[in-house]
GROMACS .gro file of C-alpha atoms in nm:
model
  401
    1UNK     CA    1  12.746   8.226   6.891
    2UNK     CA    2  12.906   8.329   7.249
    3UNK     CA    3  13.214   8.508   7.287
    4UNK     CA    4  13.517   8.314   7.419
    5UNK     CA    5  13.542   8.527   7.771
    6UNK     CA    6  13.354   8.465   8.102
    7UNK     CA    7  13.222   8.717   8.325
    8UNK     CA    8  13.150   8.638   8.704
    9UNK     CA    9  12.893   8.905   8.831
   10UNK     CA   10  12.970   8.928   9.219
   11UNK     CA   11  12.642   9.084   9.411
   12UNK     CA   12  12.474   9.055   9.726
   13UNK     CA   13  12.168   9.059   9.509
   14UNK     CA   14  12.047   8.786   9.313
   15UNK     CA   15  11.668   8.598   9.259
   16UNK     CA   16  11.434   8.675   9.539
   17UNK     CA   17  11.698   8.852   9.716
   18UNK     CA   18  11.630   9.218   9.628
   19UNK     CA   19  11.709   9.513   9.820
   20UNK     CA   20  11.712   9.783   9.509
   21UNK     CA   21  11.803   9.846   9.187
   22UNK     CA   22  12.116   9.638   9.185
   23UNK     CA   23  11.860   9.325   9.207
   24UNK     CA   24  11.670   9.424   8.922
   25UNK     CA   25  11.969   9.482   8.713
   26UNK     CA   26  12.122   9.155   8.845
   27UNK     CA   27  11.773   8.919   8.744
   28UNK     CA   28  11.692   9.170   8.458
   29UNK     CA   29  12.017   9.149   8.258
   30UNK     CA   30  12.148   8.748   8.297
   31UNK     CA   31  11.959   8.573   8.076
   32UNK     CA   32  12.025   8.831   7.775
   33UNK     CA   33  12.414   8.857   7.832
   34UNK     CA   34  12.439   8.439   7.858
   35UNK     CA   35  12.290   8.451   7.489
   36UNK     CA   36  12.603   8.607   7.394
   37UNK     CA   37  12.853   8.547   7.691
   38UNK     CA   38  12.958   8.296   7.953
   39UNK     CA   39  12.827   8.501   8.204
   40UNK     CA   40  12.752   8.345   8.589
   41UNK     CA   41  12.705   8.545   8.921
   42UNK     CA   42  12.861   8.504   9.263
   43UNK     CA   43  12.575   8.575   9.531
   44UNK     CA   44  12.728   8.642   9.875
   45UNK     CA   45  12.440   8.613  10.145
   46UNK     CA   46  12.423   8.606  10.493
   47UNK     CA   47  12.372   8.317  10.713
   48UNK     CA   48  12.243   8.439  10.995
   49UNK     CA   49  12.198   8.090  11.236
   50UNK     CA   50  12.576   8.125  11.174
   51UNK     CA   51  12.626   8.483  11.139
   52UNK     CA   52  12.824   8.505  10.889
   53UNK     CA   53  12.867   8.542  10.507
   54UNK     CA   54  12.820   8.210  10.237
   55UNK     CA   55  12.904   8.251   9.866
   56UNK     CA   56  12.629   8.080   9.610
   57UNK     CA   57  12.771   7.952   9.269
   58UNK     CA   58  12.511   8.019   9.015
   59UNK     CA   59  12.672   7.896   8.616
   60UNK     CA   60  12.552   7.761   8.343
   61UNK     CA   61  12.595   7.353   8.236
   62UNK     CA   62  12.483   7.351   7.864
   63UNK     CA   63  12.118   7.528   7.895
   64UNK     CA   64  12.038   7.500   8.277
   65UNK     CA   65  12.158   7.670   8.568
   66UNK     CA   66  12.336   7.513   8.853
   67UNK     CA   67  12.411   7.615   9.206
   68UNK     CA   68  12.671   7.524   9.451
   69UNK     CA   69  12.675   7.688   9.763
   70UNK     CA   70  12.952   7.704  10.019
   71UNK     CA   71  12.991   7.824  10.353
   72UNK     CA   72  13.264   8.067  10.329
   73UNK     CA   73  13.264   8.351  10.118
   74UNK     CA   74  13.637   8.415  10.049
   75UNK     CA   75  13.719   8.065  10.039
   76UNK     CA   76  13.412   8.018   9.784
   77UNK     CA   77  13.561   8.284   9.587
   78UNK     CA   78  13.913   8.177   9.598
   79UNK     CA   79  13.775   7.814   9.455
   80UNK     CA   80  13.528   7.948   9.165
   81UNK     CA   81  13.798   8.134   9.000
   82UNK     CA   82  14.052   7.799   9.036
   83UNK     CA   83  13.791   7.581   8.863
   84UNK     CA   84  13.615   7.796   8.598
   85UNK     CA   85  13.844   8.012   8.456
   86UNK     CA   86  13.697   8.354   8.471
   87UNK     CA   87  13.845   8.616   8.284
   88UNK     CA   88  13.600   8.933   8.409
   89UNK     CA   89  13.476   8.974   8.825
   90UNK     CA   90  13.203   9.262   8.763
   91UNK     CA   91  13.180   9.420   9.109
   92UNK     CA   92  12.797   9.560   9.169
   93UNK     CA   93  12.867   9.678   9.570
   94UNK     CA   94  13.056   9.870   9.768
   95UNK     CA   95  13.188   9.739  10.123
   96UNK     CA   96  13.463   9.562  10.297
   97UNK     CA   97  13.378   9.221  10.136
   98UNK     CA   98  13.394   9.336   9.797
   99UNK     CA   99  13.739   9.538   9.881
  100UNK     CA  100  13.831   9.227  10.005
  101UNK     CA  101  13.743   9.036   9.692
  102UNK     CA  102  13.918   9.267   9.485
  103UNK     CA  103  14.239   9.248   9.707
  104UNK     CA  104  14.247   8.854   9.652
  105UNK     CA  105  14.158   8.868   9.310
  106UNK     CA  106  14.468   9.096   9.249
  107UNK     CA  107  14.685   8.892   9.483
  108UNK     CA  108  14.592   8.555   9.356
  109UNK     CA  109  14.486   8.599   8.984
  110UNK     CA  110  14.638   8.862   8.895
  111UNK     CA  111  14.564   8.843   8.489
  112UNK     CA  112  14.146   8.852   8.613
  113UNK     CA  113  14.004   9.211   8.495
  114UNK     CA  114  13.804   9.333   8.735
  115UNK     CA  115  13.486   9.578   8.658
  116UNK     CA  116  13.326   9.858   8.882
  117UNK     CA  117  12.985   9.943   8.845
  118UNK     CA  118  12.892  10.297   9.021
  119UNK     CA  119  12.515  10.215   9.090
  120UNK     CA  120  12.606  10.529   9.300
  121UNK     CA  121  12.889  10.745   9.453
  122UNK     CA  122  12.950  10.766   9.855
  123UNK     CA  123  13.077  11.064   9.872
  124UNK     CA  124  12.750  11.230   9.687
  125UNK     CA  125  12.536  10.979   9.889
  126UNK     CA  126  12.714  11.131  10.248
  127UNK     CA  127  12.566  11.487  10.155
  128UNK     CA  128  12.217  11.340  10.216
  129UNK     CA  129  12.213  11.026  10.317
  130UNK     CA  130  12.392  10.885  10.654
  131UNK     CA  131  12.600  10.644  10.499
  132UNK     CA  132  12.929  10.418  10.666
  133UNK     CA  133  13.169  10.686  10.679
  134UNK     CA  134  13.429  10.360  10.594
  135UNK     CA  135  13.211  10.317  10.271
  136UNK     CA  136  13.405  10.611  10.116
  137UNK     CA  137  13.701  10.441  10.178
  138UNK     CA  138  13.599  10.088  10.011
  139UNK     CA  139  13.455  10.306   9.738
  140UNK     CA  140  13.819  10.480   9.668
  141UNK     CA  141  13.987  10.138   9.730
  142UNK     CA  142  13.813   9.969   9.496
  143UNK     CA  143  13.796  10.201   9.208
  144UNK     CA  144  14.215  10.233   9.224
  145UNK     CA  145  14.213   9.852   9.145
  146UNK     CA  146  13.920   9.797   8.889
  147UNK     CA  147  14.054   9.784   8.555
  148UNK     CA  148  13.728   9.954   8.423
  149UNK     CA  149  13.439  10.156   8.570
  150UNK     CA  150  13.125  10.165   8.489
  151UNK     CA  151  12.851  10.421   8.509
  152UNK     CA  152  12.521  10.463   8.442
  153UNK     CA  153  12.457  10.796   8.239
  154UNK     CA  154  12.640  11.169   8.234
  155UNK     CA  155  12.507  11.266   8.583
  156UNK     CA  156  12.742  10.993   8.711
  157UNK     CA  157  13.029  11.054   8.485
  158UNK     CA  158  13.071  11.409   8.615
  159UNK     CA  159  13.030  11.270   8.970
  160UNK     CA  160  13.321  11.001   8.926
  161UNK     CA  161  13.537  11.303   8.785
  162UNK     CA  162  13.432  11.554   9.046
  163UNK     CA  163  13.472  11.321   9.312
  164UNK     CA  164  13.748  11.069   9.213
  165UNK     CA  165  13.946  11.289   8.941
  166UNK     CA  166  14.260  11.071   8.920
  167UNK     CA  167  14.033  10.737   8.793
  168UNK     CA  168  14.011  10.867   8.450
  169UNK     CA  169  14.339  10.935   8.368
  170UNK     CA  170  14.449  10.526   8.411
  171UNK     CA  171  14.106  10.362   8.404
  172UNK     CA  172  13.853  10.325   8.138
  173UNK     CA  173  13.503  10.453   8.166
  174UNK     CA  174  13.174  10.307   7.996
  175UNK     CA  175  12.838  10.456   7.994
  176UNK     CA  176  12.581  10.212   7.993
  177UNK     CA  177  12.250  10.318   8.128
  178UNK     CA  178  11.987  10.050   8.345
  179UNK     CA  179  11.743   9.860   8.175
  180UNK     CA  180  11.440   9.680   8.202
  181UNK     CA  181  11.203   9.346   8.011
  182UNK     CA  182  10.871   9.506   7.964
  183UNK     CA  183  10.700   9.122   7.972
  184UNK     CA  184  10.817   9.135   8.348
  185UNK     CA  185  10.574   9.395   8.398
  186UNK     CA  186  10.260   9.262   8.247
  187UNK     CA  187   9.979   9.229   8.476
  188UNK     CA  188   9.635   9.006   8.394
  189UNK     CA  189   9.338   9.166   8.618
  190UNK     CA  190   9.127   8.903   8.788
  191UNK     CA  191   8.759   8.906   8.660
  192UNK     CA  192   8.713   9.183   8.969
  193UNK     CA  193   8.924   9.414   8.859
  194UNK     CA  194   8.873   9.344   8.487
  195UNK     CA  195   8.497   9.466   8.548
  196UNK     CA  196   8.582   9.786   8.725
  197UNK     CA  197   8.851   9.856   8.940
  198UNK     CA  198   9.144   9.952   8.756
  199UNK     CA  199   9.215  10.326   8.687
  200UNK     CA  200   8.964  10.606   8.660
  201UNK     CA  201   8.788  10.589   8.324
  202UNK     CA  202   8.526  10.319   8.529
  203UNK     CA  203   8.519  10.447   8.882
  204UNK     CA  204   8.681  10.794   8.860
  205UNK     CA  205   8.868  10.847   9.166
  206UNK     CA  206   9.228  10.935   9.087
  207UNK     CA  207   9.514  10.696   9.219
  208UNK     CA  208   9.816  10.841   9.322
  209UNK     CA  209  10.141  10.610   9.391
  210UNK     CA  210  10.478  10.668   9.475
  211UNK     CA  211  10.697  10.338   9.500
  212UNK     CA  212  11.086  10.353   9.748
  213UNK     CA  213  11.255  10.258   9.953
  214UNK     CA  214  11.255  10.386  10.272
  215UNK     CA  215  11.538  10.614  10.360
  216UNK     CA  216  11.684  10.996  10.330
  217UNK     CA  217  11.716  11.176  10.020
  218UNK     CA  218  11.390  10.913   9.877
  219UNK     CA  219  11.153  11.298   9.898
  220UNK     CA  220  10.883  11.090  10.088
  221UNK     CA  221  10.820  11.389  10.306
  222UNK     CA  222  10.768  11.612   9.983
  223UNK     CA  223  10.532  11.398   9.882
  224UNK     CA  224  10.351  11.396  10.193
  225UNK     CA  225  10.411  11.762  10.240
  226UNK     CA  226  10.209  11.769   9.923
  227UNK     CA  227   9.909  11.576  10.014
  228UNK     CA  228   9.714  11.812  10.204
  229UNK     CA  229   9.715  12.047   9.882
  230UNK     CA  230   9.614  11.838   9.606
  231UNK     CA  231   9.327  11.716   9.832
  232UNK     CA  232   9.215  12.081   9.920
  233UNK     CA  233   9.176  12.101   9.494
  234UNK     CA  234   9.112  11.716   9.420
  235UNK     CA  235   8.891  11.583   9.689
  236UNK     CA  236   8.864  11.213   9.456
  237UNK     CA  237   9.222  11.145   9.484
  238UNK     CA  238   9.348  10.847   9.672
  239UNK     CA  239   9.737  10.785   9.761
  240UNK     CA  240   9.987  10.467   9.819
  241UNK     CA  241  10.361  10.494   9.924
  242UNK     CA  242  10.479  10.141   9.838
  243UNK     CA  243  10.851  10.028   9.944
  244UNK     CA  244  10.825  10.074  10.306
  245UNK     CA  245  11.127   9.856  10.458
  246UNK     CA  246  11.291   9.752  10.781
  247UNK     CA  247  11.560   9.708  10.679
  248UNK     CA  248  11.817   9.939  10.484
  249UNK     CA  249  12.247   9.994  10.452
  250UNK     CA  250  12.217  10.365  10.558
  251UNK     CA  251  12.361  10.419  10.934
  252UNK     CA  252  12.025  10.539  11.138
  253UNK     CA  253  11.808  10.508  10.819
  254UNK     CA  254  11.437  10.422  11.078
  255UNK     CA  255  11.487  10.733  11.193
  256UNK     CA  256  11.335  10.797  10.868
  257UNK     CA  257  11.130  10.553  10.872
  258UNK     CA  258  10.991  10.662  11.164
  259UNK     CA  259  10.966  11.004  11.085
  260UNK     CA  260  10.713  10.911  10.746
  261UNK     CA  261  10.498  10.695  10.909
  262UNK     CA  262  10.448  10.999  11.151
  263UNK     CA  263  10.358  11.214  10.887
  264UNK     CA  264  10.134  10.915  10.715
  265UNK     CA  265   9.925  10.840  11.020
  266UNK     CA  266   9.778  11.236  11.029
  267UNK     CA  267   9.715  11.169  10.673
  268UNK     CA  268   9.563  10.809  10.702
  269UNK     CA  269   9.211  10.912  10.542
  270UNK     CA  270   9.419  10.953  10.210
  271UNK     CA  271   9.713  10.752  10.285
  272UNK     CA  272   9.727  10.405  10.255
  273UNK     CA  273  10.084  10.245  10.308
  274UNK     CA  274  10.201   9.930  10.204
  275UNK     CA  275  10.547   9.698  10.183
  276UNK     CA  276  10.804   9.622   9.977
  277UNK     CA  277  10.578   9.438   9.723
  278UNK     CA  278  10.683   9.134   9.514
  279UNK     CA  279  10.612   9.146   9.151
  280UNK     CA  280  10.289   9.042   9.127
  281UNK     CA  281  10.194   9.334   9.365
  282UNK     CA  282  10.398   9.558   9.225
  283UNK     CA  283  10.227   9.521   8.868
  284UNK     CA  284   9.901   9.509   9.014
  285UNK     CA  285   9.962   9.848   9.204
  286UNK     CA  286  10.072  10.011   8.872
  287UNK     CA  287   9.805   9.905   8.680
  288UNK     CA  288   9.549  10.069   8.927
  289UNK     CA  289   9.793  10.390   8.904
  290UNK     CA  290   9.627  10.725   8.726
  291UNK     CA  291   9.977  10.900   8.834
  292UNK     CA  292  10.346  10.806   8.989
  293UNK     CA  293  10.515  11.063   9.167
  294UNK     CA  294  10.926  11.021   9.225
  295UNK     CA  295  11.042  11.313   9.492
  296UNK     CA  296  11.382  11.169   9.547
  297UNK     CA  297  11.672  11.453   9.660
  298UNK     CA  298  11.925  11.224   9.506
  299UNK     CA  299  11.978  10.910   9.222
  300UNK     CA  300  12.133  10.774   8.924
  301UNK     CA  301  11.890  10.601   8.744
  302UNK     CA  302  11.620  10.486   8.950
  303UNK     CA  303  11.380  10.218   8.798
  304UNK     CA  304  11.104  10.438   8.999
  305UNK     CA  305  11.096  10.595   8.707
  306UNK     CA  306  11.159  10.301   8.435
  307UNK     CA  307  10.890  10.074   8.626
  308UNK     CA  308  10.586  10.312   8.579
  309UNK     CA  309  10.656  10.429   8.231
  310UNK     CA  310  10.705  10.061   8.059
  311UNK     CA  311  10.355  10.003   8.230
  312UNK     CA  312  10.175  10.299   8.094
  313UNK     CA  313  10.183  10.551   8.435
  314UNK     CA  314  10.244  10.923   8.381
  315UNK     CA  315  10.496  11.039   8.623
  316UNK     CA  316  10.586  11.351   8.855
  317UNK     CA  317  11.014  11.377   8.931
  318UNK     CA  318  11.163  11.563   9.108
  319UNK     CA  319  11.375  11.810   8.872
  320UNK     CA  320  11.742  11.607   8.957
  321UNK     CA  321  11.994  11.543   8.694
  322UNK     CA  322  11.999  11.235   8.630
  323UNK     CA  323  11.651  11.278   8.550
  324UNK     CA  324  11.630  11.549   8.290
  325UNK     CA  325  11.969  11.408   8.130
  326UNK     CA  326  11.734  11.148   8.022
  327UNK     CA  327  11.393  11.262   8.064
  328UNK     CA  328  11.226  11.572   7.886
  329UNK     CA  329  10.992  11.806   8.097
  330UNK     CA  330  10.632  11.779   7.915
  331UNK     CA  331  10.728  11.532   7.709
  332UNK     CA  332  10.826  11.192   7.906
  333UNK     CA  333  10.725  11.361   8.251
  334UNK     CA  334  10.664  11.659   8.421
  335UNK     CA  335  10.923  11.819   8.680
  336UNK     CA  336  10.895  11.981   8.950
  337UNK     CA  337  11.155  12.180   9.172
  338UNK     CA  338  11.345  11.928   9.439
  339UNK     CA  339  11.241  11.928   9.781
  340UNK     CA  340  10.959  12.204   9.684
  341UNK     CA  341  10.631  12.043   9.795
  342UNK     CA  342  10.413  12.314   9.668
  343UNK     CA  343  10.547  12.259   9.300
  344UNK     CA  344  10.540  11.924   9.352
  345UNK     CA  345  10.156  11.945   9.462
  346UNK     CA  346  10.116  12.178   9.153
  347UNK     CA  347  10.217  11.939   8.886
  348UNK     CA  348  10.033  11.623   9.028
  349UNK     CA  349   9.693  11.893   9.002
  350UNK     CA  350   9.799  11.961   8.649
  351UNK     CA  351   9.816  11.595   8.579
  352UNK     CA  352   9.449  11.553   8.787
  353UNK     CA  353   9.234  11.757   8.568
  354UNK     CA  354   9.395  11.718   8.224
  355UNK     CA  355   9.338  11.345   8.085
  356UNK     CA  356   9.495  11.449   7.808
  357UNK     CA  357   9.824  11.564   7.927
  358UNK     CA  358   9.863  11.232   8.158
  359UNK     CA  359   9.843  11.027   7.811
  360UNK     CA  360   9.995  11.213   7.598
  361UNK     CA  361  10.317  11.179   7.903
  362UNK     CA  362  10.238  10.810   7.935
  363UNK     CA  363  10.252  10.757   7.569
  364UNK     CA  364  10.613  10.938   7.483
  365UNK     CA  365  10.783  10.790   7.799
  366UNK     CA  366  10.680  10.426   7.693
  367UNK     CA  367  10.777  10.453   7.380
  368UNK     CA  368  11.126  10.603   7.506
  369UNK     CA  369  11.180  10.317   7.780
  370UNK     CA  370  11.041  10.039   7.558
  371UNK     CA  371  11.302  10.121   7.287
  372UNK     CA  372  11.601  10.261   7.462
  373UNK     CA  373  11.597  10.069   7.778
  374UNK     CA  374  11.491   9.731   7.698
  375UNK     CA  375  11.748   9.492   7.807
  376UNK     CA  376  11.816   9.319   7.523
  377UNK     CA  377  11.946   9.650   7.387
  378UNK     CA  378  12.117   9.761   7.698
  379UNK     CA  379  12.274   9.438   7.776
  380UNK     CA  380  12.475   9.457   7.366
  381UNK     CA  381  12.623   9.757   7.570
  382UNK     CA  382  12.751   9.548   7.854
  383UNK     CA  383  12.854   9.247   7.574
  384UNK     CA  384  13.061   9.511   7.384
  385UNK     CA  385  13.199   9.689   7.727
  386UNK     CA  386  13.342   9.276   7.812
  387UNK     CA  387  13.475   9.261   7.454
  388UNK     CA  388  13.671   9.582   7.481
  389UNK     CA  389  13.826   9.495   7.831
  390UNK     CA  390  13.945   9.158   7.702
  391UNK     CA  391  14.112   9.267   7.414
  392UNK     CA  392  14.305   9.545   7.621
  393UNK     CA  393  14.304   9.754   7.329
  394UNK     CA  394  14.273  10.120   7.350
  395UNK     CA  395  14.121  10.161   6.970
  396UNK     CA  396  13.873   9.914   7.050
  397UNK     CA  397  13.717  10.128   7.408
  398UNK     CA  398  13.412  10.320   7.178
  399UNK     CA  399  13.173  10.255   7.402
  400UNK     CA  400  13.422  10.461   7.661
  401UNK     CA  401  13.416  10.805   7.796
   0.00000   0.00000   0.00000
């Protein structure tokens, strides 16, 4: 039986349109919260033979999604909430359309709750990455008129109070972690690969990935820093960066870009590069994975680690918070220092000559992501974050911090 509320997720990210995690929570989550809830999502998107920004409808009519799509944004909003009633706007971005949103939403329907979801924090992101310096500004704007925040583990918790220490005293907090639908990432080999070209035990060369996005504080030059030292030891070891994109919200993120495919052209005998894969070639690239390696400076709860451990990869992180809040060294993973190439070189060898080791790490972190992280069990969290915020009682808020 559904609840009697109605949630309107408002992203930029929605279907095909993924840029990042916020995608994958978006398409990951909806169909397990509409068992339970009247859950729909507002997709703003970018019409660019007009330049400018349309809103897409997407809600449910009995078992089958609809979609209307209109060519305003604000407008689109404005009408949405007139016709179906919403009684929850859950806010996945940062930026002056979303402030905006939230400033009509308070103006206009004033008894709407609205949710925040930190997917991440600006003013953490500025220390590495070159972000809008207005996005700070949005961020702060937005969190004063949310009626609840959401976060994604500890790590972020003790950001939001570090950063924004006035939130918690008025605003409620819930800790609800990502998740991902392990069926998602099933992969059938064609006949090819079924006979022999899939991971080492048939053609023993050793396949090292690591899958990002393309922009500072991602490690990518760690893990290319690192190359020319694991093949010195491990001359049968091949390597993919996956995620390579043009296009990014970072202010002067191709320098970056730039700057790694510099480094991965002197290493192009080991180095093969590829795109931002869809999902068939992002399952097929895991399942010819011996080892992932995620060198990021800075996250919250990246699925480039949830994505290789519900398919069976042992991974290499880089020792960051929000990583050993969740993840055990030796047991799940194996960390190495941040930013320190040479440790990071050392672990991968470790993994390289010790079969064992990779599945005994493969083993414990699937088991850990397939039962903690599924979204079926993650999105109860969200269902009983909704219930809480509707009721407006403070006894009910156990899922709070």
């Amino acid at each position: 039986m559904k609840s009697n509320y109605k949630v309107l997720f408002v992203t930029f990210e929605y279907k095909k349109t993924v840029s990042g995690g916020i995608g994958r929570v978006i398409n990951g989550i909806i169909s397990h919260l509409r068992e339970k809830s009247g859950v729909d999502v507002f997709h703003i998107r970018w019409k660019t033979k007009f330049m400018k920004l349309a809103g897409d409808h997407y809600y449910m009519a009995g078992e089958k999604e609809l979609c209307e799509k209109y060519p305003t944004m604000y407008r689109a909003l404005i009408k949405v909430l007139q016709d179906h009633q919403y009684d929850i706007i859950h806010v996945l971005h940062v930026g002056l359309e979303t402030t905006k949103m939230a400033r009509i939403i308070k103006e206009k329907f004033p008894r709407v709750q609205i949710i925040f979801s930190c997917h991440s924090l600006a003013p953490k992101d500025s220390e590495i990455r070159m972000s809008n310096p207005k996005k700070m500004a949005f961020e702060e704007e937005i969190i004063k008129k949310c009626d609840a925040i959401h976060v994604l583990n500890k790590t972020s918790l003790n950001l939001l109070k570090q950063h924004y220490p006035w939130a918690r005293q008025s605003t409620p907090v819930f800790m609800i972690p990502n998740g991902i639908n392990k069926a998602d990432y099933d992969y059938k080999p064609s006949k090819i690969e079924s006979l022999g070209l899939l991971k080492t035990s048939t053609n023993k060369k050793i396949n090292i990935t690591c899958m990002s996005r393309w922009t500072f504080g991602k490690g990518l030059e760690h893990f290319l820093n690192a190359v020319p030292i694991i093949i010195e030891k491990a001359s049968h070891v091949k390597f993919t960066i996956a995620g390579r994109k043009n296009i990014s919200w970072e202010n002067n993120y191709f320098q970056y870009v730039l700057k790694i495919d510099a480094m991965a052209r002197k290493l192009k005998k080991h180095v093969k590069i590829m795109g931002w894969l869809n999902d068939v070639e992002r399952n097929r690239l895991f399942a010819q994975s011996d080892i992932c390696v995620m060198p990021s400076e800075l996250e919250y709860f990246p699925y480039s680690l949830l994505e290789p451990m519900i398919t069976k990869v042992p991974v290499v992180a880089s020792d960051i918070d929000c990583v050993s809040e969740t993840f055990s060294n030796n047991e799940e993973c194996l960390l190495f220092e941040n930013t320190n190439h040479y440790d990071l070189a050392d672990k991968v060898l470790e993994l390289i000559f010790d079969e064992n080791k990779r599945y005994a790490l493969q083993e414990s972190a699937y088991k850990k992501v397939s039962t903690e992280f599924q979204w079926h069990y993650v999105a109860n969290q969200y269902h009983d974050m909704y219930q809480n915020i509707v009721r407006q009682d403070d006894k009910l808020i156990s899922t709070s911090y």
